[in-house]
Tab-separated table of C-alpha atoms in Angstrom:
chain	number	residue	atom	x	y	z
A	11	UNK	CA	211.209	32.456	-51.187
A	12	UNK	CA	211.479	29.887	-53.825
A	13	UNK	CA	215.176	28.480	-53.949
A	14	UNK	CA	217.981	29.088	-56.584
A	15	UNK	CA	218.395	25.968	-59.118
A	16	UNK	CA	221.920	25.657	-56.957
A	17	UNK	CA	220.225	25.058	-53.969
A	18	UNK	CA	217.876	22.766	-54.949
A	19	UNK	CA	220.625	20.297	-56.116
A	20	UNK	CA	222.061	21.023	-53.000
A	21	UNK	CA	218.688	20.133	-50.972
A	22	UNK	CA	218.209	16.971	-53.129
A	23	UNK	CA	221.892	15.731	-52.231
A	24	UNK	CA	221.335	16.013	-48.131
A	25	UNK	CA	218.293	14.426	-48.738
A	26	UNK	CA	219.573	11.197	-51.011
A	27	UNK	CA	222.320	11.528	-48.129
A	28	UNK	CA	220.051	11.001	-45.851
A	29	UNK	CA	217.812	8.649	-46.970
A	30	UNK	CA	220.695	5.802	-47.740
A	31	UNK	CA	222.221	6.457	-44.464
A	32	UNK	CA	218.280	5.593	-43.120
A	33	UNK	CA	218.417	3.096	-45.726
A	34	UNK	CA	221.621	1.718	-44.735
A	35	UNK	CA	220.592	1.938	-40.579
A	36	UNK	CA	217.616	-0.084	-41.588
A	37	UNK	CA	219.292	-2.908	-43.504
A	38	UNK	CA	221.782	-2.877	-40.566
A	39	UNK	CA	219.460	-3.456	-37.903
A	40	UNK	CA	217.725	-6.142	-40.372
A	41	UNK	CA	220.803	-7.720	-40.948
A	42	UNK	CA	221.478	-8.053	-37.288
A	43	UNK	CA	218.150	-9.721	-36.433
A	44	UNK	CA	218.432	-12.039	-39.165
A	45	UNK	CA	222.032	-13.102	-37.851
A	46	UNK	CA	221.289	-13.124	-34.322
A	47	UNK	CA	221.020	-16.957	-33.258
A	48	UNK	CA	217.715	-17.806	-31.557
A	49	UNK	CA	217.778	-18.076	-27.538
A	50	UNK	CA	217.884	-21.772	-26.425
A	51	UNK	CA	214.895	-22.285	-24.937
A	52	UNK	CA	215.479	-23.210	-21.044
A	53	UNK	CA	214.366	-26.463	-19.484
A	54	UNK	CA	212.394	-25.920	-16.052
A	55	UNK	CA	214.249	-28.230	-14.202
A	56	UNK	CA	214.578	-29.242	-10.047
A	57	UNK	CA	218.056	-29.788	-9.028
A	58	UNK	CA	219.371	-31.154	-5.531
A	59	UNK	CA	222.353	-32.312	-4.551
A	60	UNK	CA	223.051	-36.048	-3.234
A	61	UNK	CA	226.322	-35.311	-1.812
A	62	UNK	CA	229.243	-33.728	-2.030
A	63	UNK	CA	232.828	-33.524	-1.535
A	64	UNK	CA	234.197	-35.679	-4.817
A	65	UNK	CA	236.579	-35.240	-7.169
A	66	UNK	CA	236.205	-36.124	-10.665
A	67	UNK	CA	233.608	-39.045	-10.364
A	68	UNK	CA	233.233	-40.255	-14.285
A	69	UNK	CA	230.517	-42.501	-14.534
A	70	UNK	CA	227.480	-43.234	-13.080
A	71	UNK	CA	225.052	-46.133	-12.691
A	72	UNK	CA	221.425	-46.223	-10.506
A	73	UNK	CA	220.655	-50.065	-8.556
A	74	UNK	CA	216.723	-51.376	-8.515
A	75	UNK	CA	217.642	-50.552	-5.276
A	76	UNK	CA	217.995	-46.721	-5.746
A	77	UNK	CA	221.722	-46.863	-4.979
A	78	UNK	CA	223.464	-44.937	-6.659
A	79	UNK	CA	226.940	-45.838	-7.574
A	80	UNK	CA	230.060	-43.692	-9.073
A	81	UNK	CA	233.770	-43.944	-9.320
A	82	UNK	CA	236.156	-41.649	-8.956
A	83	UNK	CA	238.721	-41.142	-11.808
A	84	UNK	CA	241.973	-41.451	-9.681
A	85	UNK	CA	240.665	-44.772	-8.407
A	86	UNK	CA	237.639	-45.043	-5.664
A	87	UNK	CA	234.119	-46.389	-5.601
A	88	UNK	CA	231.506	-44.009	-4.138
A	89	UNK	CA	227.716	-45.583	-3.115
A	90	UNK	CA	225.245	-43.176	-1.739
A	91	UNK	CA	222.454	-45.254	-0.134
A	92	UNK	CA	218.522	-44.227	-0.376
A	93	UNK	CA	218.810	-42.715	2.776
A	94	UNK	CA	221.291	-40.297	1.792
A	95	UNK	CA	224.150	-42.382	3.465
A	96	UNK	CA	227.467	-42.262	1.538
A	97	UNK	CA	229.633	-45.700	1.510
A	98	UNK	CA	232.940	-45.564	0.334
A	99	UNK	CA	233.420	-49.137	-1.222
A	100	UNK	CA	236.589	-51.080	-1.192
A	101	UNK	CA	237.804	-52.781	-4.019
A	102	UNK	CA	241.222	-53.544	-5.509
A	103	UNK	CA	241.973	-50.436	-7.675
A	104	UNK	CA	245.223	-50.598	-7.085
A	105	UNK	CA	246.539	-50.609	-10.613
A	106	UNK	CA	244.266	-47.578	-12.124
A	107	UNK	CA	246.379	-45.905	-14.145
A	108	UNK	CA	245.111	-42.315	-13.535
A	109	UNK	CA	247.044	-39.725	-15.836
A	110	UNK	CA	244.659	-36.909	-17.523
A	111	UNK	CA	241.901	-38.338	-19.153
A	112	UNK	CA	242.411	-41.647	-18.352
A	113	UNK	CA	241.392	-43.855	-14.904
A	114	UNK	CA	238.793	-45.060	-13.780
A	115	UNK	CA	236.416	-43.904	-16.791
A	116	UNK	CA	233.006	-45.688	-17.461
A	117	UNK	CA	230.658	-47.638	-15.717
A	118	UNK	CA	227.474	-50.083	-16.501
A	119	UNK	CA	225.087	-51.869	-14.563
A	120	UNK	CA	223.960	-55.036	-15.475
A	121	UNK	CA	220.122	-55.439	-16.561
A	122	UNK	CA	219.681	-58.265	-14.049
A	123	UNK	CA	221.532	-56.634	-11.246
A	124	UNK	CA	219.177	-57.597	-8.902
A	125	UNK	CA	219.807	-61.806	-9.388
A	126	UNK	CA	223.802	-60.949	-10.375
A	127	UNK	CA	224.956	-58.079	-8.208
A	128	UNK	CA	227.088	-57.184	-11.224
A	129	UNK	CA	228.698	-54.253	-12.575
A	130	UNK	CA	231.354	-53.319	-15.164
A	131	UNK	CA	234.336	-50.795	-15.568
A	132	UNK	CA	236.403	-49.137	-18.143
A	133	UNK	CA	239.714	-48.521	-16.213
A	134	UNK	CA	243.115	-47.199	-17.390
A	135	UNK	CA	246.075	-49.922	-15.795
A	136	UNK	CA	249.450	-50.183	-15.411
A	137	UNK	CA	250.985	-52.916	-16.854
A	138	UNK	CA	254.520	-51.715	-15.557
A	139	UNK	CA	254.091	-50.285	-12.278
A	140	UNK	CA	256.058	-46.504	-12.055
A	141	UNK	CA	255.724	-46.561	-15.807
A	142	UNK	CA	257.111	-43.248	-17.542
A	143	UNK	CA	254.166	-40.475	-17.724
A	144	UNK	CA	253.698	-37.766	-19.999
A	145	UNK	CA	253.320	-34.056	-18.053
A	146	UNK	CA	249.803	-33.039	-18.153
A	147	UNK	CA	250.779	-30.184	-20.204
A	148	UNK	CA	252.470	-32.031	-23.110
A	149	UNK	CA	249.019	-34.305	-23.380
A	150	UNK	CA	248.063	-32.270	-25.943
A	151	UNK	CA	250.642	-32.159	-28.592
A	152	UNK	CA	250.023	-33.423	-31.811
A	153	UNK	CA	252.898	-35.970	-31.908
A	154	UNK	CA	251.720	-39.367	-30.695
A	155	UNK	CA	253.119	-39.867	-26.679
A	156	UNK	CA	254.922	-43.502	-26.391
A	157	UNK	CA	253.268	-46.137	-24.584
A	158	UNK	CA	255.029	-46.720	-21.675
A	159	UNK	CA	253.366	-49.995	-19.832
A	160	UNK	CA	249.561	-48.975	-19.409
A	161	UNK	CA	246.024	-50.347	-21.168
A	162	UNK	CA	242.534	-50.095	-20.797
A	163	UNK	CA	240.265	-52.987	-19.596
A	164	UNK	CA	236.809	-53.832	-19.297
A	165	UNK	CA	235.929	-55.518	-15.966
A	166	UNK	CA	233.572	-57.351	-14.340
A	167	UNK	CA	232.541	-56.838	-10.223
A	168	UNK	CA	230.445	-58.240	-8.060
A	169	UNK	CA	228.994	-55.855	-5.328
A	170	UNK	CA	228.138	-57.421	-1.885
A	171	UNK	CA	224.718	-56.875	-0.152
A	172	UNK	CA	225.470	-54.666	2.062
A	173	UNK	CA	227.502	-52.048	-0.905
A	174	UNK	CA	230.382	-52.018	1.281
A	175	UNK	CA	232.712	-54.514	-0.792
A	176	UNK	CA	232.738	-54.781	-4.462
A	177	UNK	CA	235.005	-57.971	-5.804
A	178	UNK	CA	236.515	-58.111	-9.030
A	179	UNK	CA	235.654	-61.120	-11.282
A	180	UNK	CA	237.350	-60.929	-14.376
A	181	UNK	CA	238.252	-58.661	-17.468
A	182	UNK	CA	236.105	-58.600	-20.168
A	183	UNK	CA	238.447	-57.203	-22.679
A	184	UNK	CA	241.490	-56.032	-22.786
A	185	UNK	CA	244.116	-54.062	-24.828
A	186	UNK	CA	242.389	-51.086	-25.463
A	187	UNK	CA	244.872	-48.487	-25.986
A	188	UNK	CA	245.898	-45.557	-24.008
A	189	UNK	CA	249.740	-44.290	-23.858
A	190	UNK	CA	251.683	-42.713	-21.334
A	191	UNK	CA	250.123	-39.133	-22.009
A	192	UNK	CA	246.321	-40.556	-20.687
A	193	UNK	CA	244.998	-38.087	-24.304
A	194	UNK	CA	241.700	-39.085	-25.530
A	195	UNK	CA	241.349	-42.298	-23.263
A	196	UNK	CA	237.523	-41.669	-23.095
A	197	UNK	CA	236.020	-45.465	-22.280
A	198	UNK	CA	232.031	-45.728	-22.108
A	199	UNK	CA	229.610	-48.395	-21.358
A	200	UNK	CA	226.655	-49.366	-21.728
A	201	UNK	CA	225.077	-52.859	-20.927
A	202	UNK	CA	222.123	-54.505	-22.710
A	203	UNK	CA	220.265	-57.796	-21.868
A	204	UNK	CA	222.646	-60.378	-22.964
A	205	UNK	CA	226.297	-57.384	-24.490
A	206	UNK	CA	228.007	-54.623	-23.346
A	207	UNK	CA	228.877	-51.839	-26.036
A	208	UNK	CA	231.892	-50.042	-25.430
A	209	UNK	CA	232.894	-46.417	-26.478
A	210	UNK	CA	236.968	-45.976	-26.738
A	211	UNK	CA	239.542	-42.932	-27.808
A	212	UNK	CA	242.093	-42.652	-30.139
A	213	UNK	CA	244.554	-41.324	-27.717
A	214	UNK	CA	245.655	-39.017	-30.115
A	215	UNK	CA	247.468	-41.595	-32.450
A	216	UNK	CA	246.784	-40.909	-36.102
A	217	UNK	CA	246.269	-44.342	-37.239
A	218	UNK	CA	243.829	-45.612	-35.162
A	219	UNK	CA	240.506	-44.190	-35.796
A	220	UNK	CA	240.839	-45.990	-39.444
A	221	UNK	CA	242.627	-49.085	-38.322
A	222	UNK	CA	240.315	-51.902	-37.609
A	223	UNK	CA	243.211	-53.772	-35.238
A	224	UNK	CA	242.924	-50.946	-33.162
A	225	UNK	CA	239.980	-50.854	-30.417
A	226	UNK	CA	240.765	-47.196	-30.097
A	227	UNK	CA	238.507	-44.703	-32.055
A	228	UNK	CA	235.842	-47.218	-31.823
A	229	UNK	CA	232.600	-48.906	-30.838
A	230	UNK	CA	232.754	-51.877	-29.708
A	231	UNK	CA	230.282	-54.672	-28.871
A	232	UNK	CA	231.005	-57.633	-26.505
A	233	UNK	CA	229.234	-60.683	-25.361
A	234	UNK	CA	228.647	-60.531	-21.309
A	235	UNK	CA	231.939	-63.151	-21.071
A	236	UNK	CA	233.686	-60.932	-23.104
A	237	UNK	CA	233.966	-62.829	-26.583
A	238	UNK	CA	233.219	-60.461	-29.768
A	239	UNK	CA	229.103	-59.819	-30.207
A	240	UNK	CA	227.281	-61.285	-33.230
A	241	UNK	CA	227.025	-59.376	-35.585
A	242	UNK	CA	230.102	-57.957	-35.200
A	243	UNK	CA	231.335	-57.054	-39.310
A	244	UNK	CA	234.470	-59.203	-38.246
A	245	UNK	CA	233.180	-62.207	-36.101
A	246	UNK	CA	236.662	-62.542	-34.536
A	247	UNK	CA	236.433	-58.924	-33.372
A	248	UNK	CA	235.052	-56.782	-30.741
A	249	UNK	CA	234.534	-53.931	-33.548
A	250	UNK	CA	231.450	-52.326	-33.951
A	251	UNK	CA	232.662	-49.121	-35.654
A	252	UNK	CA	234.970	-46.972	-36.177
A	253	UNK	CA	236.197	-43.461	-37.577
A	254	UNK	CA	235.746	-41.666	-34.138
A	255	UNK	CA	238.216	-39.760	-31.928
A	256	UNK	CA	236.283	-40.112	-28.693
A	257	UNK	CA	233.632	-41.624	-27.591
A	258	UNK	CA	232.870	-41.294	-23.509
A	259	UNK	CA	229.111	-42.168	-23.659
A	260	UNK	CA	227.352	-44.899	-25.306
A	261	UNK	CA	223.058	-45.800	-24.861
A	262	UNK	CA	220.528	-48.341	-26.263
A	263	UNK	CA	217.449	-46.809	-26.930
A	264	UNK	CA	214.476	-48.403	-25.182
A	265	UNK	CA	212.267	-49.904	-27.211
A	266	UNK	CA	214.106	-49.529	-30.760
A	267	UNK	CA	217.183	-51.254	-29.199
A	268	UNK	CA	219.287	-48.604	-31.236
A	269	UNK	CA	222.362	-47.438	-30.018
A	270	UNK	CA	224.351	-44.024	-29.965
A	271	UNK	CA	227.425	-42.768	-28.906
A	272	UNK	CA	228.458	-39.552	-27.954
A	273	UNK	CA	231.909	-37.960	-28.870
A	274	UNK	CA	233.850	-35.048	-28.567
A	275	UNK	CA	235.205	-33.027	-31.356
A	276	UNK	CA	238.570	-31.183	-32.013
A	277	UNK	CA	237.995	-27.334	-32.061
A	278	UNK	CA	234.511	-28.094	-33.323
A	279	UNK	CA	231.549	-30.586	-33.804
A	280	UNK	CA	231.159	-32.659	-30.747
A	281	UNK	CA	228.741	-35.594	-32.264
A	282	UNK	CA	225.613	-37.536	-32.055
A	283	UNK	CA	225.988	-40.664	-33.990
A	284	UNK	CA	223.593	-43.649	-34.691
A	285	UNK	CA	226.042	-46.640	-34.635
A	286	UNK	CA	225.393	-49.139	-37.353
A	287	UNK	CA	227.335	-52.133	-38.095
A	288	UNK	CA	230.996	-52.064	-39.942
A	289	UNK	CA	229.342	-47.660	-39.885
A	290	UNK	CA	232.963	-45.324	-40.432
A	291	UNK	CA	232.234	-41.960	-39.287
A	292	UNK	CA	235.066	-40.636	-40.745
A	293	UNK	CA	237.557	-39.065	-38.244
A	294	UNK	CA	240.746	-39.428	-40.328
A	295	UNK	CA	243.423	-36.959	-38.399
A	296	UNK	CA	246.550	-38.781	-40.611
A	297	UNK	CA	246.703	-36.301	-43.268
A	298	UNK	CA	250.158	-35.208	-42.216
A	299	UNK	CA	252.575	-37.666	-41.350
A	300	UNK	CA	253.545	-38.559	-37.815
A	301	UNK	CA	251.540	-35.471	-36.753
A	302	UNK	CA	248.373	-36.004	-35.305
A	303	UNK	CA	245.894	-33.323	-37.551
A	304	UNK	CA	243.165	-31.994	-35.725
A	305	UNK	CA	242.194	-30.064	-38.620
A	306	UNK	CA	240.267	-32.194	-40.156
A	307	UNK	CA	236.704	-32.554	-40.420
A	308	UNK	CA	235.192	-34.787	-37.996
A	309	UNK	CA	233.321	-36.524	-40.528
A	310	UNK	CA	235.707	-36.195	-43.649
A	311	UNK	CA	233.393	-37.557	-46.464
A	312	UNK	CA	236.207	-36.288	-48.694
A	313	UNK	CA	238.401	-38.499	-47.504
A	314	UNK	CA	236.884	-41.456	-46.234
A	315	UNK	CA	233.836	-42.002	-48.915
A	316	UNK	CA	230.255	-42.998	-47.466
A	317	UNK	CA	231.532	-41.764	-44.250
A	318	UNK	CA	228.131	-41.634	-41.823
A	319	UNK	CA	227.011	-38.171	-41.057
A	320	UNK	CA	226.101	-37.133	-37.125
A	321	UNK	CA	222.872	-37.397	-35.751
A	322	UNK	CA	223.596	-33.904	-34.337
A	323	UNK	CA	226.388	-31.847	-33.607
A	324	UNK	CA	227.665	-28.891	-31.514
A	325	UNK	CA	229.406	-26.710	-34.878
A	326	UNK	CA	231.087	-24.280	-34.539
A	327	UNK	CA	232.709	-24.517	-31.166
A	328	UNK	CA	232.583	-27.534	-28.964
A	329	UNK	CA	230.759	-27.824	-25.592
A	330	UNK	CA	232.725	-31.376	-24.900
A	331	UNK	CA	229.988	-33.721	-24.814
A	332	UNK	CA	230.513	-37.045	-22.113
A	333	UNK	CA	227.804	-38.553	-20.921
A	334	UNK	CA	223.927	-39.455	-22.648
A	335	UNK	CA	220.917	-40.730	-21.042
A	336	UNK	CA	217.368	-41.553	-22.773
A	337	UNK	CA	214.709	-40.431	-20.899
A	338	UNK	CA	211.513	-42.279	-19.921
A	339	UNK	CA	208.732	-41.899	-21.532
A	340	UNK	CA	206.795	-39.518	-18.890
A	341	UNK	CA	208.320	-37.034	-16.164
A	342	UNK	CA	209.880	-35.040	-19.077
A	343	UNK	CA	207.880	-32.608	-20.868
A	344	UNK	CA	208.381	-32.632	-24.323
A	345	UNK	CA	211.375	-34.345	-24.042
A	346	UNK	CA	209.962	-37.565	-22.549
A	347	UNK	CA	211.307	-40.327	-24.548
A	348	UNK	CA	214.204	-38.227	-26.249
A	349	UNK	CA	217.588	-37.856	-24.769
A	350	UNK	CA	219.968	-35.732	-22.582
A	351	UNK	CA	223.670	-35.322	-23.260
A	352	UNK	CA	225.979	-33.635	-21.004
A	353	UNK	CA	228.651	-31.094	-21.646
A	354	UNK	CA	232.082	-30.184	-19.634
A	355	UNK	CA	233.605	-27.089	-21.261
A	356	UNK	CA	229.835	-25.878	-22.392
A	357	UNK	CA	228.825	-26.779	-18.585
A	358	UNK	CA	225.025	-27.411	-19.425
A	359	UNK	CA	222.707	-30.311	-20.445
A	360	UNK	CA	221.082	-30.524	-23.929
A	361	UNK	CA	217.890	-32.356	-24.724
A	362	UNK	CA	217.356	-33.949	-27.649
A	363	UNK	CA	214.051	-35.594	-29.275
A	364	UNK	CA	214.814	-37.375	-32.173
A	365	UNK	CA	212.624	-38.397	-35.775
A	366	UNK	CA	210.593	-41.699	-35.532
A	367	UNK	CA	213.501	-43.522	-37.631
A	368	UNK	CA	216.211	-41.877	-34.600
A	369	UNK	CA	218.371	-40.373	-37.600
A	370	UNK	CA	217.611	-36.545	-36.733
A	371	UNK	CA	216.794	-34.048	-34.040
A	372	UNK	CA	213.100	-32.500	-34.196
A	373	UNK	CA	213.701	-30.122	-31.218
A	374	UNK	CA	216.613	-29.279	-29.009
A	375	UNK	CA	216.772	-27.148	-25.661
A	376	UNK	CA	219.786	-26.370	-22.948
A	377	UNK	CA	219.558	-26.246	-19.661
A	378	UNK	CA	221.635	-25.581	-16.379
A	379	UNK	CA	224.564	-23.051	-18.481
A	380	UNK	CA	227.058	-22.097	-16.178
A	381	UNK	CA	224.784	-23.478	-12.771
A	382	UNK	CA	226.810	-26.021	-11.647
A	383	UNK	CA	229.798	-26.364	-13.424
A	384	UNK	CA	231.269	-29.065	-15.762
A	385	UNK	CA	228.708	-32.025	-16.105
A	386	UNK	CA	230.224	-35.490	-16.998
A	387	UNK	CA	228.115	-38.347	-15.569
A	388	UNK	CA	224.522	-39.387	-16.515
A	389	UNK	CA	221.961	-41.745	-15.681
A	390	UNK	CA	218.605	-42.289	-15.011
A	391	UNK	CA	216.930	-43.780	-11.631
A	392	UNK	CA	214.235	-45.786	-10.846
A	393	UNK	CA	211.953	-43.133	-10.020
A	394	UNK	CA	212.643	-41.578	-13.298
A	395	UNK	CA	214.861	-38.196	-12.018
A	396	UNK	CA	218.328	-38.088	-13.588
A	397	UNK	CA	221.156	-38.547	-12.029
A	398	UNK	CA	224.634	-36.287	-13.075
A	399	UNK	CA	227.960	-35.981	-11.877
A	400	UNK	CA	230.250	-32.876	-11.665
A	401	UNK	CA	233.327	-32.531	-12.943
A	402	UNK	CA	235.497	-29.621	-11.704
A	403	UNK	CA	238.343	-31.357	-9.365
A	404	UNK	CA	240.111	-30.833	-5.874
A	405	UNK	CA	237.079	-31.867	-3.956
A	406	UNK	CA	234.277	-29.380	-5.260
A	407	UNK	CA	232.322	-32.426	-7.288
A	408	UNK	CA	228.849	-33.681	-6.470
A	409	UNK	CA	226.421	-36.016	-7.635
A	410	UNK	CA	223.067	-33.986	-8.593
A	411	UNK	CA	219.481	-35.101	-8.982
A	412	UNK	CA	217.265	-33.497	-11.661
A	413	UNK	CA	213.652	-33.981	-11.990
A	414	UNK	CA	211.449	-31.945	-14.892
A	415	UNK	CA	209.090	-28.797	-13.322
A	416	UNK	CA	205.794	-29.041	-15.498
């Protein structure tokens, strides 16, 4: 029966109905797959644990010897022999200053350990013993806390044969800031042939990211007795860099002798930098008065001009990246040669392999999400397996050995 004119117009609506609902399903779907983030690829990695029962070891450093050495952030060195024998060291630590973030922070080992024995800290101290502290939950607030008798050091030790003793010789440098709150006290080292660099917080003090008579929000580069580096943009001063809000990890590059430092972000954009001389990387968080501002870019090119871009960066959300380790040049896959940076809050490694000049990332995977909870240390041994620390508290930390499954 052919159909009145009426219900043709009525057949052709339902049908234009139903075609942009299809049409609209379809762009839908499309628009979801083009949104959709690609899946991190997953590194196949070996993990084993070198012992256990810590709490909150920071850094990390690996002997000739295959020693490995960390130090606990309320104030304890921790050596676990090849064997698998754990040595708690003595030392004088009796001053650590161990309030949130701050303690006993970064460690380095010297590149002729095996003639020197030596090895250097970044340690939180008191300089007024029972000094006011700020309660862990107030760290956070964006009004500077007072500083209440404490600093930050570089020092020097000397570790005896036998890893049972480790003697302090001197400090390197002093008066790096950290108040009475312990914010943003991140302190990371890492030693070269003949300078250490160090990596320092803001501690949540407006000014000092931009002020260059501040060694917080900084790089910093140091002769082995402690006197400023050359090539220092200031000859008279340890700075490096500056325009960061905290750095926790520094490395040299093998080879290229380049350095980067690692730093965490605010809400967003944990960083990757390549450090260059007199370099300002733009973390400016003064844009209110007395308030510290944490919503400002990371790198604010708008206000700092020529502000250096990252190297990468997390975006959107922040994974709170401490520690970084190159890799050697075999035993990793595709990533032998790049880098590994480790992340508390995102509780995973990332892998990086940079561009021939070092200035951007070719390929990036994750690995270990969620596995074994906050990663802080990193270092590489001997053999060429790396070697992380955990960073969860109340006993629960280990040291971990990784090694790359081809």
């Amino acid at each position: 029966m052919t159909p009145t004119r009426r219900e043709r117009r009525t057949l052709i609506r339902s049908a234009a109905r139903g075609l942009t609902t299809i049409t609209a399903s379809a762009a839908a779907i499309a628009g979801m797959l083009v949104a959709a983030p690609a899946a991190h690829a997953q590194a196949p990695l070996q993990v084993s644990t070198v012992t256990a029962g810590r709490t909150i070891p920071w850094g990390v450093v690996v002997a000739p010897d295959r020693t490995i050495l960390t130090g606990e952030r309320a104030g304890r060195f921790v050596a676990v022999r090849p064997g698998g024998k754990r040595v708690d060291v003595r030392a004088d630590l009796s001053k650590i200053f161990a309030v949130h973030e701050a303690g006993l922070m970064g460690l380095a080992i010297d590149p002729r350990f095996s003639e020197n024995r030596r090895v250097y800290s970044c340690q939180a101290e008191y300089t007024v013993p029972g000094a006011f502290t700020v309660p862990e939950p107030l760290a956070g607030a964006p009004i500077p806390a007072p500083q209440t008798g404490q600093t930050t050091k570089v020092v020097s030790w000397r570790v005896s044969a036998d890893w049972t003793r480790m003697t302090r010789e001197r400090t390197l440098l002093g008066n790096i800031p950290v108040n009475s709150s312990g914010s943003r006290a991140g302190c990371g080292l890492a030693a070269a042939a003949d300078s250490i660099w160090v990596g320092t917080g803001d501690t949540g003090t407006p000014s000092f990211a931009q002020d260059r008579k501040s060694l917080g929000g900084k790089v910093l580069h140091i002769n082995l007795d402690g006197t400023p580096a050359p090539g220092n943009p200031d000859p008279r001063s340890p700075v490096y860099s500056l325009g960061h809000r905290n750095v926790q990890g520094v490395a040299v590059a093998p080879g290229s002798g380049r350095v980067y430092a690692v730093e965490q972000g605010t809400r967003r954009d944990d960083e990757l930098n390549l450090i260059v001389a007199g370099g300002n990387y733009g973390y400016k968080p003064d844009r209110t008065p007395l308030i510290y501002d944490e919503s400002v870019p990371m790198t604010d090119t708008g206000r700092v001009p020529g502000a250096v871009g990252p190297v990468w960066s997390s975006g959107n959300s922040t994974i709170a990246t401490p520690g970084i380790a190159f890799l050697p040049d075999t035993g990793w896959g595709p990533y032998s040669g790049g880098l590994v940076l480790t992340a508390l809050k995102g509780k995973r490694l990332v892998f990086l392999k940079l561009s021939d000049d070092g200035r951007r990332v070719v390929s990036k995977t994750e690995a270990l999400e969620q596995k074994h909870g906050r990663l802080r240390g990193a270092a590489v041994a001997p053999d060429g397996s790396l070697v992380l620390t955990t960073s969860d508290g109340d006993g629960s930390d280990r040291i971990l050995r990784v090694r790359w499954e081809d």
